[in-house]
Coordinates of C-alpha atoms in Angstrom, one line a residue:
Chain X
M1442 CA -39.3 -32.0 -7.2
L1443 CA -40.3 -28.3 -7.8
R1444 CA -41.8 -28.2 -3.9
S1445 CA -38.7 -29.3 -2.1
S1446 CA -37.2 -26.6 -4.2
D1447 CA -39.1 -24.2 -3.7
T1448 CA -38.6 -24.4 -0.1
R1449 CA -35.4 -24.1 -0.1
F1450 CA -35.3 -21.1 -2.1
S1451 CA -38.5 -19.5 0.5
G1452 CA -36.3 -20.3 2.8
E1453 CA -33.1 -19.2 1.6
L1454 CA -34.9 -15.9 0.6
W1455 CA -36.2 -15.5 4.1
I1456 CA -33.0 -15.8 5.8
R1457 CA -31.9 -12.9 3.3
R1458 CA -34.9 -10.9 3.8
S1459 CA -34.7 -10.3 7.6
L1460 CA -31.0 -10.2 8.1
W1461 CA -31.2 -7.5 5.4
E1462 CA -34.1 -6.3 8.0
A1463 CA -32.1 -6.8 10.8
M1464 CA -29.7 -5.0 9.2
Q1465 CA -31.9 -1.8 8.1
S1466 CA -33.6 -1.6 11.3
C1467 CA -33.1 0.7 14.4
E1468 CA -31.9 -1.3 16.9
I1469 CA -28.0 -1.0 15.0
P1470 CA -26.8 2.5 15.7
S1471 CA -26.7 3.6 12.1
E1472 CA -23.0 4.7 12.7
E1473 CA -21.8 1.1 13.3
L1474 CA -23.6 -0.3 9.8
V1475 CA -20.8 0.2 8.0
E1476 CA -21.6 -2.1 4.9
A1477 CA -24.6 -3.9 3.4
P1478 CA -24.9 -7.4 3.4
S1479 CA -23.2 -9.2 0.5
F1480 CA -25.9 -10.5 -1.8
R1481 CA -23.9 -11.6 -5.0
D1482 CA -22.9 -15.1 -3.7
P1483 CA -26.1 -17.5 -3.2
S1484 CA -24.1 -19.5 -0.8
G1485 CA -24.3 -16.7 2.0
S1486 CA -24.2 -13.3 3.3
V1487 CA -21.8 -10.9 5.0
I1488 CA -22.6 -8.5 7.8
V1489 CA -20.3 -6.1 8.5
R1490 CA -19.9 -4.2 11.7
R1491 CA -17.9 -1.7 13.3
D1492 CA -15.9 -4.0 15.4
R1493 CA -17.1 -7.6 13.4
V1494 CA -17.4 -9.6 10.3
L1495 CA -19.9 -12.5 10.5
R1496 CA -20.5 -14.4 7.6
I1497 CA -23.4 -17.0 7.1
V1498 CA -23.1 -19.7 5.0
N1499 CA -26.3 -21.3 4.2
S1500 CA -26.9 -24.9 3.0
E1501 CA -26.3 -24.5 -0.6
G1502 CA -22.5 -23.5 0.5
T1503 CA -21.7 -25.8 3.5
R1504 CA -20.1 -28.5 2.0
D1505 CA -17.8 -26.4 -0.2
F1506 CA -17.1 -24.1 2.6
K1507 CA -16.2 -27.6 4.8
A1508 CA -14.2 -28.9 2.0
F1509 CA -11.8 -25.8 1.9
L1510 CA -12.0 -25.0 5.5
E1511 CA -10.8 -28.7 6.5
S1512 CA -7.9 -29.2 3.5
R1513 CA -4.6 -29.0 4.3
T1514 CA -3.6 -26.0 1.8
A1515 CA -6.9 -24.1 3.4
Q1516 CA -4.9 -24.2 6.9
K1517 CA -1.6 -23.5 5.7
F1518 CA -3.0 -20.0 3.7
V1519 CA -4.8 -19.0 6.9
A1520 CA -1.5 -19.6 8.7
E1521 CA 0.3 -17.8 6.7
G1522 CA -2.3 -14.7 6.4
Q1523 CA -3.2 -15.1 2.6
V1524 CA -7.3 -16.3 3.5
V1525 CA -8.6 -14.4 6.4
G1526 CA -8.7 -15.5 9.8
T1527 CA -12.3 -17.7 10.4
R1528 CA -13.6 -19.0 13.2
S1529 CA -16.9 -20.8 13.9
V1530 CA -19.6 -19.0 15.8
D1531 CA -22.1 -20.6 17.8
V1532 CA -25.6 -19.8 16.6
D1533 CA -26.6 -19.0 20.0
A1534 CA -24.1 -16.7 20.6
L1535 CA -25.7 -14.7 17.8
E1536 CA -28.2 -13.6 20.2
R1537 CA -25.7 -11.2 21.8
F1538 CA -26.3 -9.3 18.3
P1539 CA -29.2 -7.2 17.2
F1540 CA -30.3 -9.6 15.1
E1541 CA -31.0 -12.3 16.9
N1542 CA -34.1 -12.7 15.6
D1543 CA -32.7 -14.7 12.4
S1544 CA -30.5 -16.7 14.2
K1545 CA -33.8 -18.9 15.6
G1546 CA -35.4 -18.0 11.7
F1547 CA -32.3 -19.4 9.9
S1548 CA -31.4 -22.1 12.4
S1549 CA -35.2 -23.2 11.8
H1550 CA -35.2 -23.0 8.5
D1551 CA -31.6 -24.1 6.9
A1552 CA -30.6 -26.7 9.6
D1553 CA -27.0 -27.0 7.7
A1554 CA -26.5 -23.3 7.8
I1555 CA -23.6 -22.1 10.0
V1556 CA -22.3 -18.8 11.2
V1557 CA -18.3 -17.8 10.6
E1558 CA -16.7 -14.7 12.1
H1559 CA -13.6 -13.2 10.0
D1560 CA -10.7 -11.5 11.3
R1561 CA -11.8 -7.5 10.5
I1562 CA -9.4 -6.0 7.7
P1563 CA -9.0 -2.4 9.6
F1564 CA -10.0 -0.2 6.6
R1565 CA -11.3 -2.0 3.5
N1566 CA -10.2 -1.3 0.2
Y1567 CA -10.7 -1.7 -3.4
P1568 CA -9.0 -2.3 -6.8
Y1569 CA -10.5 1.5 -7.9
E1570 CA -8.3 2.9 -4.9
W1571 CA -5.0 0.3 -5.6
P1572 CA -2.0 1.3 -7.7
P1573 CA -1.1 -1.1 -10.5
E1574 CA 1.5 -2.7 -8.2
M1575 CA -1.1 -3.7 -5.9
L1576 CA -3.5 -5.1 -8.4
H1577 CA -0.8 -7.0 -9.7
A1578 CA 0.0 -8.2 -6.2
A1579 CA -3.8 -9.5 -5.7
G1580 CA -3.5 -11.1 -9.2
V1581 CA -0.3 -13.1 -8.0
L1582 CA -2.2 -14.1 -4.6
T1583 CA -5.0 -15.5 -7.1
L1584 CA -3.0 -17.2 -9.0
E1585 CA -1.1 -18.7 -5.8
M1586 CA -4.4 -20.0 -4.8
A1587 CA -5.8 -21.5 -7.7
D1588 CA -2.7 -23.6 -8.7
R1589 CA -2.0 -25.2 -5.0
L1590 CA -5.7 -26.2 -4.8
V1591 CA -5.6 -28.3 -7.7
D1592 CA -3.7 -31.1 -5.4
D1593 CA -6.9 -30.9 -2.7
A1594 CA -9.2 -30.9 -5.9
L1595 CA -10.7 -27.6 -4.7
G1596 CA -10.8 -24.6 -6.8
L1597 CA -12.2 -20.6 -7.4
K1598 CA -15.6 -20.1 -8.2
D1599 CA -14.5 -16.5 -9.6
A1600 CA -11.2 -14.3 -9.8
T1601 CA -12.0 -11.0 -9.3
P1602 CA -9.8 -8.5 -7.1
Y1603 CA -13.1 -7.9 -5.0
N1604 CA -12.2 -10.9 -3.1
I1605 CA -9.0 -9.4 -1.9
L1606 CA -8.6 -6.7 0.8
Y1607 CA -5.4 -5.5 1.7
R1608 CA -4.2 -5.5 5.6
G1609 CA -1.8 -3.0 5.3
A1610 CA 0.4 -3.7 2.3
T1611 CA -0.4 -7.2 2.4
P1612 CA -3.2 -8.6 -0.3
V1613 CA -5.4 -11.1 2.1
F1614 CA -8.2 -13.0 0.2
V1615 CA -11.8 -12.6 2.0
D1616 CA -14.5 -13.8 0.1
V1617 CA -13.8 -17.9 1.7
L1618 CA -17.0 -18.8 -0.3
S1619 CA -15.4 -18.4 -3.8
F1620 CA -13.6 -21.6 -2.9
E1621 CA -15.4 -24.9 -4.6
R1622 CA -14.5 -28.4 -4.6
R1623 CA -13.7 -29.6 -8.2
D1624 CA -14.1 -32.5 -10.5
P1625 CA -10.6 -33.2 -11.0
A1626 CA -11.0 -34.9 -14.3
D1627 CA -11.7 -31.4 -15.3
P1628 CA -9.5 -29.6 -17.0
I1629 CA -10.8 -26.0 -17.5
W1630 CA -9.8 -23.1 -15.4
R1631 CA -13.4 -21.0 -15.7
P1632 CA -12.7 -17.8 -13.9
Y1633 CA -9.9 -17.4 -16.7
A1634 CA -11.8 -14.9 -18.7
Q1635 CA -13.0 -13.1 -15.2
F1636 CA -9.0 -13.1 -14.2
V1637 CA -8.4 -11.7 -17.8
R1638 CA -10.9 -8.9 -17.5
T1639 CA -10.5 -7.9 -13.8
F1640 CA -6.5 -8.5 -13.5
L1641 CA -4.3 -9.4 -16.9
L1642 CA -6.2 -6.4 -19.4
P1643 CA -6.4 -3.5 -16.9
L1644 CA -2.8 -4.1 -16.1
L1645 CA -2.0 -4.4 -20.1
V1646 CA -3.8 -0.6 -20.6
N1647 CA -2.4 0.6 -17.7
K1648 CA 1.7 -0.5 -18.9
H1649 CA 0.5 0.3 -22.5
F1650 CA -1.5 3.6 -21.8
G1651 CA -1.5 4.4 -18.7
V1652 CA -4.9 4.3 -17.8
P1653 CA -5.0 4.3 -14.1
M1654 CA -6.9 1.9 -12.1
A1655 CA -9.6 3.9 -11.3
Q1656 CA -10.8 4.8 -14.6
V1657 CA -11.1 0.8 -15.4
F1658 CA -12.7 -0.2 -11.9
S1659 CA -14.8 2.9 -11.2
G1660 CA -17.2 2.5 -14.1
R1661 CA -16.4 -1.3 -15.1
R1662 CA -17.0 -3.7 -11.9
D1663 CA -15.9 -6.7 -14.0
G1664 CA -12.5 -4.9 -15.7
L1665 CA -12.2 -4.8 -19.3
E1666 CA -13.0 -6.6 -22.3
P1667 CA -10.4 -7.7 -24.8
E1668 CA -12.7 -5.9 -27.6
E1669 CA -12.4 -2.8 -25.5
V1670 CA -8.9 -3.3 -25.2
Y1671 CA -8.7 -4.2 -29.3
R1672 CA -9.9 -0.7 -30.7
L1673 CA -7.3 1.1 -28.0
A1674 CA -4.4 -0.4 -29.3
G1675 CA -4.0 0.1 -33.1
P1676 CA -3.4 -2.1 -36.1
L1677 CA 0.4 -2.8 -35.2
K1678 CA 0.4 -3.0 -31.2
R1679 CA -2.4 -5.6 -31.9
L1680 CA 0.3 -8.0 -33.3
T1681 CA 2.9 -7.3 -30.6
P1682 CA 3.3 -10.2 -28.3
A1683 CA 1.7 -8.4 -25.3
F1684 CA -1.5 -8.1 -26.9
F1685 CA -1.7 -10.5 -29.2
S1686 CA -3.2 -13.7 -27.2
L1687 CA -5.0 -11.9 -24.9
V1688 CA -6.8 -9.0 -27.1
S1689 CA -6.5 -9.7 -30.4
V1690 CA -6.6 -13.5 -30.5
A1691 CA -9.5 -13.7 -28.2
T1692 CA -11.4 -10.4 -29.9
W1693 CA -11.0 -12.7 -33.5
L1694 CA -12.1 -16.1 -31.9
G1695 CA -14.9 -14.4 -30.1
K1696 CA -16.7 -12.8 -33.6
G1697 CA -19.3 -14.4 -35.3
D1698 CA -22.7 -16.0 -34.0
P1699 CA -22.6 -15.4 -29.9
D1700 CA -24.7 -18.4 -28.9
K1701 CA -21.9 -20.2 -28.1
G1702 CA -23.3 -22.5 -25.4
E1703 CA -21.6 -25.6 -26.2
I1704 CA -18.1 -24.2 -25.2
Y1705 CA -19.2 -23.4 -21.7
K1706 CA -20.3 -27.2 -21.1
K1707 CA -18.2 -28.8 -18.3
K1708 CA -15.7 -31.3 -19.8
A1709 CA -14.8 -34.2 -18.4
L1710 CA -11.9 -36.2 -18.9
K1711 CA -11.4 -39.9 -18.8
N1712 CA -7.1 -39.3 -17.1
A1713 CA -7.7 -37.3 -14.1
E1714 CA -3.7 -37.1 -14.2
Q1715 CA -3.7 -35.3 -17.5
A1716 CA -6.3 -33.0 -16.5
K1717 CA -4.6 -31.6 -13.7
F1718 CA -1.6 -31.3 -15.7
I1719 CA -3.8 -29.1 -18.4
L1720 CA -4.9 -27.5 -15.5
R1721 CA -2.0 -26.4 -13.8
S1722 CA -0.5 -25.6 -17.2
L1723 CA -3.3 -23.0 -17.9
I1724 CA -2.6 -21.5 -14.7
R1725 CA 0.8 -21.3 -14.7
R1726 CA 0.9 -19.6 -18.3
T1727 CA -1.6 -17.2 -16.8
K1728 CA 1.0 -16.2 -14.1
R1729 CA 3.5 -16.0 -16.8
S1730 CA 1.5 -13.3 -18.5
L1731 CA 0.9 -11.7 -14.8
M1732 CA 4.3 -11.8 -14.4
R1733 CA 4.9 -9.7 -17.8
L1734 CA 2.8 -7.1 -16.9
E1735 CA 4.3 -6.5 -13.5
P1736 CA 3.9 -2.3 -13.0
T1737 CA 7.5 -1.0 -14.1
R1738 CA 9.9 0.5 -11.2
N1739 CA 11.0 3.8 -10.8
V1740 CA 8.1 5.8 -13.2
K1741 CA 8.2 9.3 -12.7
S1742 CA 5.1 11.4 -12.2
N1743 CA 4.5 15.0 -11.7
W1744 CA 5.0 14.3 -8.0
S1745 CA 7.4 11.2 -7.9
G1746 CA 10.2 13.4 -7.5
Y1747 CA 8.5 15.6 -4.8
M1748 CA 10.6 15.3 -1.7
H1749 CA 13.8 16.7 -3.7
T1750 CA 11.9 19.5 -5.4
N1751 CA 9.7 21.0 -2.7
N1752 CA 10.4 24.4 -1.4
Y1753 CA 12.0 23.2 1.8
T1754 CA 15.7 23.4 2.8
E1755 CA 17.2 20.4 4.5
A1756 CA 16.9 21.8 7.8
H1757 CA 13.3 22.8 7.6
F1758 CA 12.3 19.6 6.4
L1759 CA 14.1 18.3 9.4
A1760 CA 12.2 20.1 11.8
K1761 CA 9.2 18.9 10.1
D1762 CA 10.1 15.8 10.8
R1763 CA 10.9 16.3 14.3
F1764 CA 7.2 18.1 15.0
V1765 CA 5.9 15.1 13.7
E1766 CA 7.4 12.7 15.5
S1767 CA 7.3 14.3 18.6
V1768 CA 3.7 13.7 17.9
F1769 CA 3.8 9.6 17.2
R1770 CA 5.8 9.5 20.5
E1771 CA 4.2 11.5 22.6
F1772 CA 0.5 10.2 21.9
V1773 CA 1.0 6.8 20.2
P1774 CA -1.8 7.3 17.6
K1775 CA -3.1 3.6 16.9
S1776 CA -4.5 4.5 13.5
V1777 CA -3.3 7.7 11.5
L1778 CA -4.4 8.6 8.0
D1779 CA -2.0 10.7 6.2
V1780 CA -3.2 12.8 3.7
G1781 CA -1.5 13.8 1.0
S1782 CA 1.5 11.2 1.6
N1783 CA 3.2 11.7 -1.5
T1784 CA 6.3 8.8 -1.1
G1785 CA 4.9 8.6 2.7
H1786 CA 8.1 10.2 4.9
F1787 CA 5.7 10.3 7.6
S1788 CA 3.5 7.9 7.3
A1789 CA 7.0 5.6 7.7
S1790 CA 7.5 7.4 10.6
A1791 CA 4.1 7.1 11.8
A1792 CA 3.8 3.3 11.2
K1793 CA 7.4 2.6 12.9
C1794 CA 5.8 4.2 16.1
G1795 CA 3.4 1.5 16.1
A1796 CA 0.5 3.0 14.1
S1797 CA -1.7 1.0 11.3
V1798 CA -1.6 4.3 8.8
V1799 CA -3.8 4.6 5.5
A1800 CA -2.0 7.0 3.4
I1801 CA -4.1 8.6 0.7
D1802 CA -2.6 10.5 -2.6
T1803 CA -3.7 11.2 -5.9
D1804 CA -0.9 10.3 -7.9
P1805 CA -1.0 6.5 -8.5
V1806 CA 3.0 6.1 -9.1
V1807 CA 4.1 8.0 -5.6
V1808 CA 1.2 5.5 -3.9
G1809 CA 3.1 2.6 -6.3
K1810 CA 6.1 3.7 -4.8
L1811 CA 4.8 3.9 -1.0
W1812 CA 3.3 0.3 -1.1
R1813 CA 6.4 -1.5 -2.4
R1814 CA 8.6 0.4 0.7
A1815 CA 6.4 -0.6 2.9
K1816 CA 6.0 -3.8 1.4
D1817 CA 9.6 -4.4 1.8
E1818 CA 10.3 -2.6 5.3
K1819 CA 7.2 -4.7 6.9
L1820 CA 5.2 -1.3 7.4
D1821 CA 2.2 -1.1 8.5
I1822 CA 0.8 1.4 5.8
L1823 CA -1.9 1.4 3.7
P1824 CA -1.4 3.3 0.4
L1825 CA -4.3 4.5 -1.7
V1826 CA -5.0 6.0 -4.4
A1827 CA -7.8 8.7 -3.2
N1828 CA -8.2 12.1 -3.6
L1829 CA -9.6 14.2 -0.6
S1830 CA -11.4 17.1 -3.0
S1831 CA -13.3 14.4 -4.8
P1832 CA -12.8 11.4 -2.5
T1833 CA -14.2 7.6 -3.9
P1834 CA -18.2 7.6 -3.6
A1835 CA -19.7 4.4 -2.6
M1836 CA -20.1 1.8 -5.6
G1837 CA -22.1 -1.3 -6.5
W1838 CA -25.5 -2.1 -6.6
R1839 CA -27.4 0.9 -5.0
N1840 CA -24.2 2.1 -4.4
R1841 CA -24.0 0.0 -1.0
E1842 CA -21.9 -2.6 -2.0
C1843 CA -18.4 -0.5 -1.5
P1844 CA -19.0 2.3 0.8
S1845 CA -17.6 5.6 0.0
F1846 CA -14.0 6.9 0.9
L1847 CA -15.7 9.5 3.4
E1848 CA -18.1 6.6 5.2
R1849 CA -15.0 4.2 5.9
S1850 CA -13.3 7.1 6.7
R1851 CA -15.4 8.8 9.5
G1852 CA -14.0 8.6 12.8
R1853 CA -11.8 5.7 12.0
F1854 CA -8.6 7.7 12.7
D1855 CA -7.3 8.8 16.0
C1856 CA -4.7 11.3 13.8
V1857 CA -5.1 13.0 10.9
L1858 CA -2.1 13.8 9.5
M1859 CA -2.7 17.0 6.6
L1860 CA 0.9 18.2 5.9
A1861 CA 1.5 20.7 2.7
V1862 CA -2.0 19.9 1.5
I1863 CA -4.4 22.5 2.6
H1864 CA -3.0 25.1 0.0
H1865 CA -3.9 22.2 -2.9
L1866 CA -7.2 22.3 -1.3
L1867 CA -7.8 26.2 -0.8
V1868 CA -6.6 27.1 -4.1
T1869 CA -6.5 24.7 -6.5
E1870 CA -10.0 22.8 -5.9
R1871 CA -11.2 26.2 -3.8
V1872 CA -12.3 24.8 -1.2
P1873 CA -13.2 27.0 1.9
L1874 CA -10.9 26.3 4.7
S1875 CA -13.8 25.8 7.2
E1876 CA -14.5 23.0 4.6
I1877 CA -11.5 21.7 5.6
L1878 CA -11.1 21.8 8.9
D1879 CA -14.8 20.4 9.3
L1880 CA -14.1 17.2 7.2
A1881 CA -10.8 16.8 9.5
A1882 CA -12.7 17.0 12.4
D1883 CA -15.1 14.2 10.5
M1884 CA -12.3 11.9 9.9
T1885 CA -10.5 11.9 13.5
T1886 CA -11.6 11.0 17.0
D1887 CA -8.4 12.7 18.7
L1888 CA -5.7 14.8 17.0
C1889 CA -4.8 16.9 13.6
V1890 CA -1.7 17.7 12.6
M1891 CA -1.7 20.3 9.9
E1892 CA 0.6 22.3 8.1
F1893 CA -0.2 25.9 7.5
I1894 CA 1.0 27.6 4.6
D1895 CA 0.7 31.3 4.2
P1896 CA -0.3 32.8 1.1
D1897 CA 3.1 34.2 0.7
D1898 CA 4.7 31.0 0.5
S1899 CA 6.2 30.4 -2.7
M1900 CA 4.2 27.0 -3.6
F1901 CA 1.0 28.8 -2.5
K1902 CA 2.2 31.6 -5.0
R1903 CA 3.0 29.5 -7.5
L1904 CA -0.8 27.6 -7.4
V1905 CA -2.7 31.4 -7.0
R1906 CA -1.7 32.6 -10.6
G1907 CA -3.2 36.1 -10.4
R1908 CA -6.1 35.5 -7.7
E1909 CA -3.9 36.8 -4.9
S1910 CA -6.9 38.8 -3.9
L1911 CA -8.9 35.7 -3.0
F1912 CA -6.5 34.7 0.1
A1913 CA -5.9 38.3 0.9
A1914 CA -7.8 37.2 4.5
L1915 CA -6.3 33.9 5.0
T1916 CA -3.4 34.9 7.6
Q1917 CA -1.9 32.7 10.4
P1918 CA -4.6 34.5 12.9
A1919 CA -7.5 33.7 10.5
F1920 CA -6.1 30.1 10.4
E1921 CA -6.0 29.5 14.1
A1922 CA -9.6 31.5 14.4
A1923 CA -11.2 29.0 12.4
C1924 CA -9.5 26.1 13.9
E1925 CA -11.1 26.8 17.5
H1926 CA -14.6 26.0 16.2
R1927 CA -13.4 22.5 15.8
F1928 CA -10.2 21.8 17.5
E1929 CA -7.8 23.6 20.1
V1930 CA -4.3 24.1 19.2
V1931 CA -2.6 21.7 21.7
R1932 CA 1.0 23.6 20.1
S1933 CA 2.3 25.0 17.1
Q1934 CA 5.6 26.1 15.8
H1935 CA 6.9 28.4 13.1
V1936 CA 9.2 26.6 10.8
D1937 CA 12.1 29.1 11.0
G1938 CA 13.1 30.9 7.5
T1939 CA 9.4 29.3 5.6
K1940 CA 6.1 31.0 5.7
R1941 CA 4.7 27.5 7.4
W1942 CA 3.0 26.7 10.4
L1943 CA 3.1 23.4 12.1
Y1944 CA -0.3 23.0 14.3
L1945 CA -0.9 19.9 16.7
L1946 CA -4.7 20.1 16.8
R1947 CA -7.2 18.2 19.2
K1948 CA -10.6 18.1 18.6
K1949 CA -12.8 19.6 20.9
A1950 CA -15.7 17.5 22.9
Q1951 CA -19.1 18.6 21.3
C1952 CA -17.0 17.4 17.9
Q1953 CA -16.7 14.4 19.5
V1954 CA -18.0 11.1 17.1
N1955 CA -20.3 9.3 20.1
Chain N
M250 CA -37.4 5.6 -63.1
K251 CA -36.8 8.7 -61.3
R252 CA -33.8 9.9 -59.2
S253 CA -35.2 10.4 -56.4
K254 CA -37.1 6.9 -56.1
V255 CA -33.7 5.3 -57.4
Y256 CA -32.4 6.7 -53.6
V257 CA -35.6 5.7 -51.8
M258 CA -34.8 2.2 -53.3
V259 CA -31.3 2.3 -52.3
I260 CA -32.3 3.3 -48.6
I261 CA -35.1 0.6 -48.0
L262 CA -32.6 -2.0 -49.4
L263 CA -29.6 -1.0 -47.3
I264 CA -32.3 -1.1 -44.1
A265 CA -34.3 -4.7 -45.4
T266 CA -30.2 -6.1 -45.6
Q267 CA -28.8 -4.5 -42.8
A268 CA -26.3 -6.8 -41.2
R269 CA -27.3 -8.6 -38.0
V270 CA -26.9 -6.8 -34.8
H271 CA -26.5 -9.0 -31.5
A272 CA -28.2 -6.8 -28.4
Y273 CA -26.4 -10.0 -26.3
T274 CA -22.8 -10.5 -27.4
D275 CA -20.9 -12.4 -25.1
P276 CA -17.5 -10.6 -25.0
G277 CA -16.0 -13.4 -23.1
T278 CA -16.3 -16.3 -25.6
G279 CA -13.5 -15.4 -27.8
T280 CA -11.1 -16.1 -24.2
M281 CA -12.9 -19.2 -23.5
V282 CA -12.4 -20.5 -27.1
W283 CA -8.9 -19.9 -26.5
Q284 CA -8.3 -21.2 -23.2
L285 CA -9.6 -24.3 -24.9
L286 CA -7.8 -24.5 -27.6
L287 CA -4.9 -24.0 -24.7
A288 CA -5.9 -26.4 -22.5
A289 CA -6.3 -29.0 -25.7
S290 CA -2.6 -27.9 -26.7
F291 CA -1.3 -28.8 -23.2
G292 CA -3.3 -32.1 -23.3
V293 CA -1.0 -33.3 -26.5
M294 CA 1.7 -31.7 -24.3
F295 CA 0.8 -34.3 -21.2
Y296 CA 1.1 -37.2 -24.2
L297 CA 4.6 -35.8 -25.9
R298 CA 6.0 -35.6 -22.0
R299 CA 4.9 -38.8 -21.1
I300 CA 6.7 -40.3 -24.4
L301 CA 9.7 -38.4 -23.8
T302 CA 9.9 -39.8 -19.7
W303 CA 9.6 -43.3 -21.0
A304 CA 12.4 -43.0 -23.9
R305 CA 14.2 -41.2 -21.4
G306 CA 13.6 -43.9 -18.9
L307 CA 14.8 -46.3 -21.7
R308 CA 17.9 -44.4 -22.5
G309 CA 18.7 -44.2 -18.7
R310 CA 18.1 -48.3 -18.1
D311 CA 20.4 -48.6 -21.3
V312 CA 22.4 -46.5 -19.2
R313 CA 22.6 -47.9 -16.1
A314 CA 22.6 -51.7 -17.8
E315 CA 25.8 -50.8 -19.2
E316 CA 27.1 -49.4 -15.6
E317 CA 26.0 -52.4 -14.1
V318 CA 27.7 -55.0 -16.7
N319 CA 30.7 -52.5 -16.3
A320 CA 30.6 -53.2 -12.6
T321 CA 30.2 -56.7 -12.5
I322 CA 33.7 -57.0 -14.3
P323 CA 35.9 -55.9 -12.1
N324 CA 39.7 -54.9 -12.4
Q325 CA 38.8 -55.3 -16.5
K326 CA 42.4 -53.4 -17.2
S327 CA 44.5 -54.7 -15.2

């Protein structure tokens, strides 16, 4: 018995190690490797390359995986785009891939293993880059799946936002190995505590204490514990309905002897119908808790009123709008990065011209507003909370699970918008102009639309606050000269009556990413 | 006993009777116990609903039976 399990385990290890080695080997150009294979789930691994996402499901996971794919609910989910598109791949076809040696290896060691290919999500994104609205929508999707799968005797192994990626403004469940066959007599929703930690409590602390998602998830992959939130809340708050059952009762019940292994033992009721009723009721009760934590609309922040408080008159803004839109119409970029998107005026116009847009801003409130707009108007915009001056770092085990924002962005866009941004980077962040242009050239494969703001501009002056001498050499000709190293100026336009110029820049051939 | 000895004794006592600290606390336990309590209450609710449905069925049957009786006596008023 021991022997057979040993063999199985060593076979699995062999597959994993060899795939990993193939990923690391020089056979795959380094820029094509965008993510290390997943390893947390013993049922399989994922390999993400620039244009393809392959998943190897080993013998441990095939039965659950097939049961899920064959269920009517799953087929509906895939058809509706709630679960990522999944197709089986012929193992022999893997020989076309650089890790061809593995295809032979794993087929001989693990005859039951299968390989599937998933639709690629254009730009991977993680909960620490989402505004609360997006975490909430991901939670709604998770619970909807758990609820609808009950009838097919299927369920979720885990309930974490890392199972979900956003395609534009739409959440898509991508971790298809999270589905498992359930014992219909088991009334307990096992991922409940994880759902509370990774969805409900982060939303709760955001709603009541304004803690951003980045702060919750950047240091805690598995979210917040009730005990942590209990300490944050005062004695009165702990007794309010929002905190009472989720935080206080959970904390009180968790006190005492921690050795409560008994409660995790699988429970099976004699009456499967009763078990189903209990399970459904638990999931629906959790959904009601989630709906109560829906982020408030129309929250105000420093930046939410920017479109009305900037120093542009209507005529100036119209001129800028016309310039930017003409770029979209003339060059029809396919993928656009809008840096400092605010509520996404230009992101929306790029999306309306057919581009797939990633819009970043540092303010979760404006990013949340943009997400609502993109969702309501069905615009292909992925809004993320990210700061270009301190981009999201790589996260997870060995910093390889979730690549950094820059790793994901490098050469990913054919047009980068940096409108009303560079003065913040130059003055507030003290980043030299040449560095800003280098970064822009790193992210775009072709175009960059940049707004040059003269140090005499009122907004520039407001940021400088007595350090004018530092920017004495920053003139429009100096800006153009700095651009010349990486870009050619396709066209530029002075916004009449302002100290601002708009530039359409094209990346020079020697700077092109191979 | 000298005062310094008393202090030393107190410190030794405090160390010796230190509250037990668990390095491996399981903070998810409380949430799990809460779910079990909820599950138990939903389990009771399941039977209550059945009883309620059964009682409604009985009432419905009485009403239906009454209607059927009324239907079988046509033009009673006339």
